[in-house]
Amino acid sequence: METRLFIHGDFFDAAGGARFADIEPATEREIARVASASAADIDRAVVAAREAFDRGPWPRMTAEARGKILGRFADGIERRARELGTLEARDVGKPLSECINHDVARAARNIRFFAAAAETWTQEAAQSDAKFLGRDLRLMNVTTRPPIGVGVIIIPWNSPIMLATWNLGPCLAAGNTCVMKPSELAPLSSIALGAIANEAGVPPGVLNIVPGLGEAGAALVANPQVDAIAFTGGIATGRRVMAAAAESLKRVTLELGGKSPNLVFADADLRLAAAGVARSIYRSQGQSCVAGSRLLVDERIAEDLIAALKREIAKLKVGDPLADGTEYGPLISAAHRERVHRFVAEAVASGAKLIAGGEARKSPAVGFYYAPTILDHVDSKSKAAHEEIFGPVLTIERFASEADAIEQANATRYGLAAYLWSTNIDRALRVAEQIKTGMVWVNSFFLRDLRTPFGGAKLSGLGRQGGRYALEFWTEPKLICLAYGAEDHDG
Ligand code: NAD
């Protein structure tokens, strides 16, 4: 398969013809040669988006008219659910059923949700009194929310179609135009969105898709014609993006990594907690920003919970992402598998006890598989204890009291999510209030209401996505102040 860039509603090879190889994690073979955007292509894509914003119909349409087109865009995603899901499963290594039933279904929903949210968003007005040139006036202060302009969306490889649409939805529904750069490791489902946008009637230049390496992302961020950047990825890249954006004072939102704790109290429903913790860390092979990679457990139930977790691991159906029933596939690349293993090996060398996994799986024989892993007694100084591994590795810490649990949970630079497992509602709410993360789930893992804020505290990010938070990011609050006479002086 050979793919092309999508600029101004048309498909192009990269200037100079550069391509990169896209490798399928389950087969270790090349599935696509992807046109790799150069600095010149990035410029062209930004000019297309700028022109579409400054002179095109998109920002000038009503939210309702945009909503109709976005509705057709969502229909197109749904019609191609199997095709897009298969592309995603092959490109990322996630189970096909999860790709079709969750990620692609959510992609369509993301678009529909934000189209409706933009259409139903009510603007604010405030009335006040003032004196001007000796006259008593009333002021009608109206806050409008015009789109901010040209948006850049940069996404990682772990959930591409979900993250692409999660960002495109509010950006486009609010009337912006954009340039999106998917990750070089899994760009295929994002690239497929170009043709679907054309069929739906999205005007040329409103959505431009430029797969490329990190340099392409850096060129986008530095481009002076860009107004806002929504970046999802690692902390180190996020820092670079923010520093570059500061040059031209672009608005930035950052969705970064996590080291999210699962706190399991002695009063938890143990079966539910074990299944929930296993899902939180082994879903997508741990390659999820909200992975519950740290288990903090009451020392009195630790051994029982560990035994239950081992049973959960034994039940996991590991295999070909395209095969029926597969729950656990390969990691994204050989390099990432080596990186994950380095964390584990370093922890074991400094005294951690390996309870499960800790090595590449021998079966399937081909593919970047890594066994679901549990590390106990991890030295707090080892990297596995405090850095995001972004793989299927669960570390265990024990606590003796509620206060101890909270202190351990907060002893990290990250602050994306936390999961609490307890049947005591007083405790659950008390602890939830004291955990310094952007999101806390009680007795569940990552259930989403798209209206609620999504994002991280501390080094896990800046800003929030979801519902009105995303619409606020993608719009420029603008005051229009209307003055009128408080009394009739004309007779
Ligand atoms: P990454 O930071 O390496 O890359 C992310 C994207 O940035 C890619 O498209 C990449 O090409 C691009 N990029 C690289 N250098 C750039 C530069 N200098 N300027 C602009 N763009 C540049 O991250 P990754 O390995 O693709 O993804 C994994 C990370 O993403 C993890 O840390 C994970 O936690 C995080 N993530 C966060 C969320 C969230 O919502 N908080 C969701 C998914 C993933």
PDB file of N, CA, C and O and ligand atoms in Angstrom, residues 154-159 163 166 181-185 212-219 221 231-238 240-241 254-258 287-290 388 390 416 454-456 460 465, ligand 1:
ATOM      1  N   ILE A 154      -1.683  17.271  16.613  1.00  0.00           N
ATOM      2  CA  ILE A 154      -0.587  16.288  16.521  1.00  0.00           C
ATOM      3  C   ILE A 154      -0.941  15.132  17.444  1.00  0.00           C
ATOM      4  O   ILE A 154      -1.246  15.337  18.626  1.00  0.00           O
ATOM      5  N   ILE A 155      -0.944  13.929  16.883  1.00  0.00           N
ATOM      6  CA  ILE A 155      -1.400  12.791  17.697  1.00  0.00           C
ATOM      7  C   ILE A 155      -0.350  11.674  17.740  1.00  0.00           C
ATOM      8  O   ILE A 155       0.502  11.570  16.861  1.00  0.00           O
ATOM      9  N   PRO A 156      -0.420  10.838  18.777  1.00  0.00           N
ATOM     10  CA  PRO A 156       0.511   9.714  18.909  1.00  0.00           C
ATOM     11  C   PRO A 156      -0.034   8.471  18.200  1.00  0.00           C
ATOM     12  O   PRO A 156      -1.049   8.546  17.505  1.00  0.00           O
ATOM     13  N   TRP A 157       0.606   7.333  18.429  1.00  0.00           N
ATOM     14  CA  TRP A 157       0.284   6.121  17.667  1.00  0.00           C
ATOM     15  C   TRP A 157      -0.647   5.170  18.406  1.00  0.00           C
ATOM     16  O   TRP A 157      -1.099   4.186  17.837  1.00  0.00           O
ATOM     17  N   ASN A 158      -0.936   5.416  19.671  1.00  0.00           N
ATOM     18  CA  ASN A 158      -1.568   4.337  20.434  1.00  0.00           C
ATOM     19  C   ASN A 158      -3.070   4.192  20.196  1.00  0.00           C
ATOM     20  O   ASN A 158      -3.589   3.080  20.284  1.00  0.00           O
ATOM     21  N   SER A 159      -3.776   5.279  19.883  1.00  0.00           N
ATOM     22  CA  SER A 159      -5.217   5.186  19.575  1.00  0.00           C
ATOM     23  C   SER A 159      -5.521   6.195  18.486  1.00  0.00           C
ATOM     24  O   SER A 159      -6.289   7.137  18.705  1.00  0.00           O
ATOM     25  N   LEU A 163      -8.096   9.396  18.837  1.00  0.00           N
ATOM     26  CA  LEU A 163      -7.508  10.684  19.211  1.00  0.00           C
ATOM     27  C   LEU A 163      -7.631  11.714  18.089  1.00  0.00           C
ATOM     28  O   LEU A 163      -7.818  12.903  18.352  1.00  0.00           O
ATOM     29  N   TRP A 166     -11.242  12.864  18.307  1.00  0.00           N
ATOM     30  CA  TRP A 166     -11.466  13.529  19.603  1.00  0.00           C
ATOM     31  C   TRP A 166     -11.008  14.979  19.522  1.00  0.00           C
ATOM     32  O   TRP A 166     -11.549  15.871  20.173  1.00  0.00           O
ATOM     33  N   LYS A 181      -1.294  16.056  12.029  1.00  0.00           N
ATOM     34  CA  LYS A 181      -0.156  15.179  11.774  1.00  0.00           C
ATOM     35  C   LYS A 181      -0.254  13.923  12.631  1.00  0.00           C
ATOM     36  O   LYS A 181      -0.086  13.965  13.839  1.00  0.00           O
ATOM     37  N   PRO A 182      -0.540  12.780  11.987  1.00  0.00           N
ATOM     38  CA  PRO A 182      -0.542  11.530  12.752  1.00  0.00           C
ATOM     39  C   PRO A 182       0.891  11.063  13.019  1.00  0.00           C
ATOM     40  O   PRO A 182       1.843  11.586  12.438  1.00  0.00           O
ATOM     41  N   SER A 183       1.025  10.071  13.877  1.00  0.00           N
ATOM     42  CA  SER A 183       2.351   9.545  14.214  1.00  0.00           C
ATOM     43  C   SER A 183       2.896   8.707  13.063  1.00  0.00           C
ATOM     44  O   SER A 183       2.163   8.012  12.369  1.00  0.00           O
ATOM     45  N   GLU A 184       4.196   8.741  12.922  1.00  0.00           N
ATOM     46  CA  GLU A 184       4.862   7.949  11.874  1.00  0.00           C
ATOM     47  C   GLU A 184       4.727   6.446  12.143  1.00  0.00           C
ATOM     48  O   GLU A 184       4.949   5.631  11.266  1.00  0.00           O
ATOM     49  N   LEU A 185       4.358   6.071  13.376  1.00  0.00           N
ATOM     50  CA  LEU A 185       4.281   4.641  13.694  1.00  0.00           C
ATOM     51  C   LEU A 185       2.918   4.041  13.354  1.00  0.00           C
ATOM     52  O   LEU A 185       2.799   2.822  13.223  1.00  0.00           O
ATOM     53  N   GLY A 212       4.092  12.382   8.895  1.00  0.00           N
ATOM     54  CA  GLY A 212       5.507  12.730   8.773  1.00  0.00           C
ATOM     55  C   GLY A 212       6.223  12.406  10.063  1.00  0.00           C
ATOM     56  O   GLY A 212       5.617  11.937  11.032  1.00  0.00           O
ATOM     57  N   LEU A 213       7.511  12.663  10.077  1.00  0.00           N
ATOM     58  CA  LEU A 213       8.326  12.392  11.257  1.00  0.00           C
ATOM     59  C   LEU A 213       8.209  13.577  12.219  1.00  0.00           C
ATOM     60  O   LEU A 213       7.485  14.537  11.953  1.00  0.00           O
ATOM     61  N   GLY A 214       8.966  13.503  13.300  1.00  0.00           N
ATOM     62  CA  GLY A 214       8.925  14.566  14.297  1.00  0.00           C
ATOM     63  C   GLY A 214       9.207  15.938  13.705  1.00  0.00           C
ATOM     64  O   GLY A 214       8.606  16.943  14.112  1.00  0.00           O
ATOM     65  N   GLU A 215      10.108  15.993  12.701  1.00  0.00           N
ATOM     66  CA  GLU A 215      10.456  17.300  12.100  1.00  0.00           C
ATOM     67  C   GLU A 215       9.233  17.951  11.455  1.00  0.00           C
ATOM     68  O   GLU A 215       9.101  19.177  11.441  1.00  0.00           O
ATOM     69  N   ALA A 216       8.352  17.123  10.898  1.00  0.00           N
ATOM     70  CA  ALA A 216       7.134  17.667  10.289  1.00  0.00           C
ATOM     71  C   ALA A 216       6.284  18.310  11.387  1.00  0.00           C
ATOM     72  O   ALA A 216       5.720  19.400  11.202  1.00  0.00           O
ATOM     73  N   GLY A 217       6.212  17.645  12.542  1.00  0.00           N
ATOM     74  CA  GLY A 217       5.469  18.205  13.676  1.00  0.00           C
ATOM     75  C   GLY A 217       6.095  19.513  14.131  1.00  0.00           C
ATOM     76  O   GLY A 217       5.402  20.506  14.384  1.00  0.00           O
ATOM     77  N   ALA A 218       7.435  19.534  14.194  1.00  0.00           N
ATOM     78  CA  ALA A 218       8.131  20.742  14.649  1.00  0.00           C
ATOM     79  C   ALA A 218       7.878  21.895  13.673  1.00  0.00           C
ATOM     80  O   ALA A 218       7.676  23.044  14.086  1.00  0.00           O
ATOM     81  N   ALA A 219       7.861  21.592  12.362  1.00  0.00           N
ATOM     82  CA  ALA A 219       7.618  22.649  11.362  1.00  0.00           C
ATOM     83  C   ALA A 219       6.198  23.203  11.508  1.00  0.00           C
ATOM     84  O   ALA A 219       5.976  24.408  11.356  1.00  0.00           O
ATOM     85  N   VAL A 221       4.401  23.300  14.295  1.00  0.00           N
ATOM     86  CA  VAL A 221       4.304  24.072  15.540  1.00  0.00           C
ATOM     87  C   VAL A 221       4.933  25.452  15.367  1.00  0.00           C
ATOM     88  O   VAL A 221       4.455  26.448  15.908  1.00  0.00           O
ATOM     89  N   PHE A 231      -1.802  19.117  21.176  1.00  0.00           N
ATOM     90  CA  PHE A 231      -0.774  18.075  21.090  1.00  0.00           C
ATOM     91  C   PHE A 231      -1.093  16.933  22.047  1.00  0.00           C
ATOM     92  O   PHE A 231      -1.373  17.156  23.221  1.00  0.00           O
ATOM     93  N   THR A 232      -1.019  15.720  21.548  1.00  0.00           N
ATOM     94  CA  THR A 232      -1.138  14.535  22.399  1.00  0.00           C
ATOM     95  C   THR A 232       0.107  13.688  22.173  1.00  0.00           C
ATOM     96  O   THR A 232       0.418  13.353  21.024  1.00  0.00           O
ATOM     97  N   GLY A 233       0.816  13.369  23.231  1.00  0.00           N
ATOM     98  CA  GLY A 233       2.045  12.586  23.084  1.00  0.00           C
ATOM     99  C   GLY A 233       2.821  12.562  24.384  1.00  0.00           C
ATOM    100  O   GLY A 233       2.255  12.745  25.470  1.00  0.00           O
ATOM    101  N   GLY A 234       4.132  12.364  24.266  1.00  0.00           N
ATOM    102  CA  GLY A 234       4.975  12.233  25.449  1.00  0.00           C
ATOM    103  C   GLY A 234       5.355  13.584  26.050  1.00  0.00           C
ATOM    104  O   GLY A 234       5.254  14.626  25.391  1.00  0.00           O
ATOM    105  N   ILE A 235       5.846  13.545  27.295  1.00  0.00           N
ATOM    106  CA  ILE A 235       6.183  14.778  28.012  1.00  0.00           C
ATOM    107  C   ILE A 235       7.333  15.527  27.341  1.00  0.00           C
ATOM    108  O   ILE A 235       7.291  16.752  27.184  1.00  0.00           O
ATOM    109  N   ALA A 236       8.361  14.783  26.922  1.00  0.00           N
ATOM    110  CA  ALA A 236       9.538  15.448  26.342  1.00  0.00           C
ATOM    111  C   ALA A 236       9.126  16.208  25.084  1.00  0.00           C
ATOM    112  O   ALA A 236       9.529  17.371  24.892  1.00  0.00           O
ATOM    113  N   THR A 237       8.308  15.577  24.239  1.00  0.00           N
ATOM    114  CA  THR A 237       7.873  16.263  23.020  1.00  0.00           C
ATOM    115  C   THR A 237       6.953  17.425  23.386  1.00  0.00           C
ATOM    116  O   THR A 237       7.036  18.500  22.790  1.00  0.00           O
ATOM    117  N   GLY A 238       6.081  17.197  24.365  1.00  0.00           N
ATOM    118  CA  GLY A 238       5.160  18.249  24.802  1.00  0.00           C
ATOM    119  C   GLY A 238       5.906  19.502  25.227  1.00  0.00           C
ATOM    120  O   GLY A 238       5.515  20.626  24.914  1.00  0.00           O
ATOM    121  N   ARG A 240       8.855  20.441  24.167  1.00  0.00           N
ATOM    122  CA  ARG A 240       9.395  21.108  22.961  1.00  0.00           C
ATOM    123  C   ARG A 240       8.301  21.883  22.237  1.00  0.00           C
ATOM    124  O   ARG A 240       8.519  22.993  21.752  1.00  0.00           O
ATOM    125  N   VAL A 241       7.119  21.268  22.163  1.00  0.00           N
ATOM    126  CA  VAL A 241       6.002  21.917  21.465  1.00  0.00           C
ATOM    127  C   VAL A 241       5.658  23.233  22.167  1.00  0.00           C
ATOM    128  O   VAL A 241       5.489  24.271  21.530  1.00  0.00           O
ATOM    129  N   LEU A 254      -1.988  20.436  25.960  1.00  0.00           N
ATOM    130  CA  LEU A 254      -1.096  19.278  25.959  1.00  0.00           C
ATOM    131  C   LEU A 254      -1.750  18.113  26.701  1.00  0.00           C
ATOM    132  O   LEU A 254      -2.158  18.267  27.851  1.00  0.00           O
ATOM    133  N   GLU A 255      -1.852  16.992  26.023  1.00  0.00           N
ATOM    134  CA  GLU A 255      -2.332  15.761  26.660  1.00  0.00           C
ATOM    135  C   GLU A 255      -1.144  14.816  26.698  1.00  0.00           C
ATOM    136  O   GLU A 255      -0.750  14.281  25.659  1.00  0.00           O
ATOM    137  N   LEU A 256      -0.563  14.620  27.871  1.00  0.00           N
ATOM    138  CA  LEU A 256       0.710  13.910  27.944  1.00  0.00           C
ATOM    139  C   LEU A 256       0.575  12.571  28.680  1.00  0.00           C
ATOM    140  O   LEU A 256      -0.497  12.009  28.757  1.00  0.00           O
ATOM    141  N   GLY A 257       1.663  12.109  29.196  1.00  0.00           N
ATOM    142  CA  GLY A 257       1.691  10.750  29.740  1.00  0.00           C
ATOM    143  C   GLY A 257       1.129  10.623  31.145  1.00  0.00           C
ATOM    144  O   GLY A 257       0.670  11.596  31.741  1.00  0.00           O
ATOM    145  N   GLY A 258       1.200   9.403  31.667  1.00  0.00           N
ATOM    146  CA  GLY A 258       0.678   9.159  33.006  1.00  0.00           C
ATOM    147  C   GLY A 258       1.412   8.027  33.710  1.00  0.00           C
ATOM    148  O   GLY A 258       2.196   7.286  33.102  1.00  0.00           O
ATOM    149  N   GLN A 287      -0.358   0.266  26.469  1.00  0.00           N
ATOM    150  CA  GLN A 287       0.023   1.445  25.658  1.00  0.00           C
ATOM    151  C   GLN A 287      -1.123   2.442  25.634  1.00  0.00           C
ATOM    152  O   GLN A 287      -1.703   2.743  24.600  1.00  0.00           O
ATOM    153  N   SER A 288      -1.465   2.904  26.811  1.00  0.00           N
ATOM    154  CA  SER A 288      -2.579   3.830  26.939  1.00  0.00           C
ATOM    155  C   SER A 288      -2.170   4.888  27.948  1.00  0.00           C
ATOM    156  O   SER A 288      -1.559   4.570  28.981  1.00  0.00           O
ATOM    157  N   CYS A 289      -2.517   6.164  27.642  1.00  0.00           N
ATOM    158  CA  CYS A 289      -2.106   7.239  28.548  1.00  0.00           C
ATOM    159  C   CYS A 289      -2.730   7.059  29.923  1.00  0.00           C
ATOM    160  O   CYS A 289      -2.156   7.451  30.920  1.00  0.00           O
ATOM    161  N   VAL A 290      -3.928   6.446  29.963  1.00  0.00           N
ATOM    162  CA  VAL A 290      -4.611   6.293  31.254  1.00  0.00           C
ATOM    163  C   VAL A 290      -4.369   4.914  31.885  1.00  0.00           C
ATOM    164  O   VAL A 290      -5.071   4.523  32.815  1.00  0.00           O
ATOM    165  N   GLU A 388       6.878   6.701  33.136  1.00  0.00           N
ATOM    166  CA  GLU A 388       5.850   6.029  32.346  1.00  0.00           C
ATOM    167  C   GLU A 388       6.525   4.980  31.451  1.00  0.00           C
ATOM    168  O   GLU A 388       7.410   5.315  30.660  1.00  0.00           O
ATOM    169  N   PHE A 390       4.635   2.799  29.470  1.00  0.00           N
ATOM    170  CA  PHE A 390       3.765   2.719  28.291  1.00  0.00           C
ATOM    171  C   PHE A 390       3.766   1.305  27.716  1.00  0.00           C
ATOM    172  O   PHE A 390       3.799   1.095  26.504  1.00  0.00           O
ATOM    173  N   LEU A 416      -2.451  12.201  35.675  1.00  0.00           N
ATOM    174  CA  LEU A 416      -3.525  12.048  34.694  1.00  0.00           C
ATOM    175  C   LEU A 416      -4.771  11.431  35.342  1.00  0.00           C
ATOM    176  O   LEU A 416      -5.783  12.081  35.478  1.00  0.00           O
ATOM    177  N   PHE A 454     -11.523  16.035  30.260  1.00  0.00           N
ATOM    178  CA  PHE A 454     -10.506  14.991  30.136  1.00  0.00           C
ATOM    179  C   PHE A 454      -9.145  15.665  30.082  1.00  0.00           C
ATOM    180  O   PHE A 454      -8.909  16.541  29.254  1.00  0.00           O
ATOM    181  N   GLY A 455      -8.236  15.242  30.968  1.00  0.00           N
ATOM    182  CA  GLY A 455      -6.894  15.818  30.920  1.00  0.00           C
ATOM    183  C   GLY A 455      -6.167  15.601  32.226  1.00  0.00           C
ATOM    184  O   GLY A 455      -6.701  15.000  33.161  1.00  0.00           O
ATOM    185  N   GLY A 456      -4.926  16.100  32.276  1.00  0.00           N
ATOM    186  CA  GLY A 456      -4.084  15.767  33.407  1.00  0.00           C
ATOM    187  C   GLY A 456      -3.608  16.951  34.207  1.00  0.00           C
ATOM    188  O   GLY A 456      -3.508  18.080  33.712  1.00  0.00           O
ATOM    189  N   SER A 460       1.254  15.733  33.501  1.00  0.00           N
ATOM    190  CA  SER A 460       0.426  14.984  32.545  1.00  0.00           C
ATOM    191  C   SER A 460      -0.284  15.873  31.536  1.00  0.00           C
ATOM    192  O   SER A 460      -0.932  15.352  30.623  1.00  0.00           O
ATOM    193  N   GLN A 465      -9.751  18.545  27.534  1.00  0.00           N
ATOM    194  CA  GLN A 465     -10.568  18.239  26.368  1.00  0.00           C
ATOM    195  C   GLN A 465     -11.947  17.834  26.875  1.00  0.00           C
ATOM    196  O   GLN A 465     -12.160  17.695  28.057  1.00  0.00           O
TER     197      GLN A 465
HETATM  198  P1  NAD B   1       5.648  11.302  21.004  1.00  0.00           P
HETATM  199  O1  NAD B   1       5.677  12.484  21.893  1.00  0.00           O
HETATM  200  O2  NAD B   1       6.928  10.615  20.666  1.00  0.00           O
HETATM  201  O3  NAD B   1       4.978  11.672  19.592  1.00  0.00           O
HETATM  202  C1  NAD B   1       3.696  12.251  19.502  1.00  0.00           C
HETATM  203  C2  NAD B   1       3.573  12.978  18.179  1.00  0.00           C
HETATM  204  O4  NAD B   1       4.453  14.107  18.170  1.00  0.00           O
HETATM  205  C3  NAD B   1       3.949  12.155  16.955  1.00  0.00           C
HETATM  206  O5  NAD B   1       3.056  12.447  15.897  1.00  0.00           O
HETATM  207  C4  NAD B   1       5.348  12.660  16.636  1.00  0.00           C
HETATM  208  O6  NAD B   1       5.733  12.488  15.277  1.00  0.00           O
HETATM  209  C5  NAD B   1       5.221  14.121  16.972  1.00  0.00           C
HETATM  210  N1  NAD B   1       6.481  14.831  17.240  1.00  0.00           N
HETATM  211  C6  NAD B   1       7.696  14.323  17.529  1.00  0.00           C
HETATM  212  N2  NAD B   1       8.596  15.319  17.733  1.00  0.00           N
HETATM  213  C7  NAD B   1       7.919  16.491  17.559  1.00  0.00           C
HETATM  214  C8  NAD B   1       8.297  17.868  17.667  1.00  0.00           C
HETATM  215  N3  NAD B   1       9.530  18.256  17.987  1.00  0.00           N
HETATM  216  N4  NAD B   1       7.324  18.796  17.459  1.00  0.00           N
HETATM  217  C9  NAD B   1       6.057  18.445  17.164  1.00  0.00           C
HETATM  218  N5  NAD B   1       5.664  17.154  17.049  1.00  0.00           N
HETATM  219  C10 NAD B   1       6.582  16.182  17.257  1.00  0.00           C
HETATM  220  O7  NAD B   1       4.635  10.274  21.671  1.00  0.00           O
HETATM  221  P2  NAD B   1       4.256   8.808  21.195  1.00  0.00           P
HETATM  222  O8  NAD B   1       5.363   7.867  21.525  1.00  0.00           O
HETATM  223  O9  NAD B   1       3.740   8.844  19.801  1.00  0.00           O
HETATM  224  O10 NAD B   1       2.993   8.523  22.148  1.00  0.00           O
HETATM  225  C11 NAD B   1       3.099   8.039  23.431  1.00  0.00           C
HETATM  226  C12 NAD B   1       2.855   9.120  24.452  1.00  0.00           C
HETATM  227  O11 NAD B   1       1.596   9.755  24.223  1.00  0.00           O
HETATM  228  C13 NAD B   1       2.768   8.563  25.855  1.00  0.00           C
HETATM  229  O12 NAD B   1       3.514   9.360  26.737  1.00  0.00           O
HETATM  230  C14 NAD B   1       1.283   8.650  26.192  1.00  0.00           C
HETATM  231  O13 NAD B   1       1.000   8.702  27.552  1.00  0.00           O
HETATM  232  C15 NAD B   1       0.892   9.883  25.455  1.00  0.00           C
HETATM  233  N6  NAD B   1      -0.561   9.922  25.240  1.00  0.00           N
HETATM  234  C16 NAD B   1      -1.309  10.828  25.951  1.00  0.00           C
HETATM  235  C17 NAD B   1      -2.701  10.859  25.814  1.00  0.00           C
HETATM  236  C18 NAD B   1      -3.544  11.823  26.613  1.00  0.00           C
HETATM  237  O14 NAD B   1      -4.679  12.091  26.201  1.00  0.00           O
HETATM  238  N7  NAD B   1      -3.076  12.351  27.731  1.00  0.00           N
HETATM  239  C19 NAD B   1      -3.320   9.985  24.920  1.00  0.00           C
HETATM  240  C20 NAD B   1      -2.524   9.083  24.216  1.00  0.00           C
HETATM  241  C21 NAD B   1      -1.151   9.069  24.380  1.00  0.00           C
END
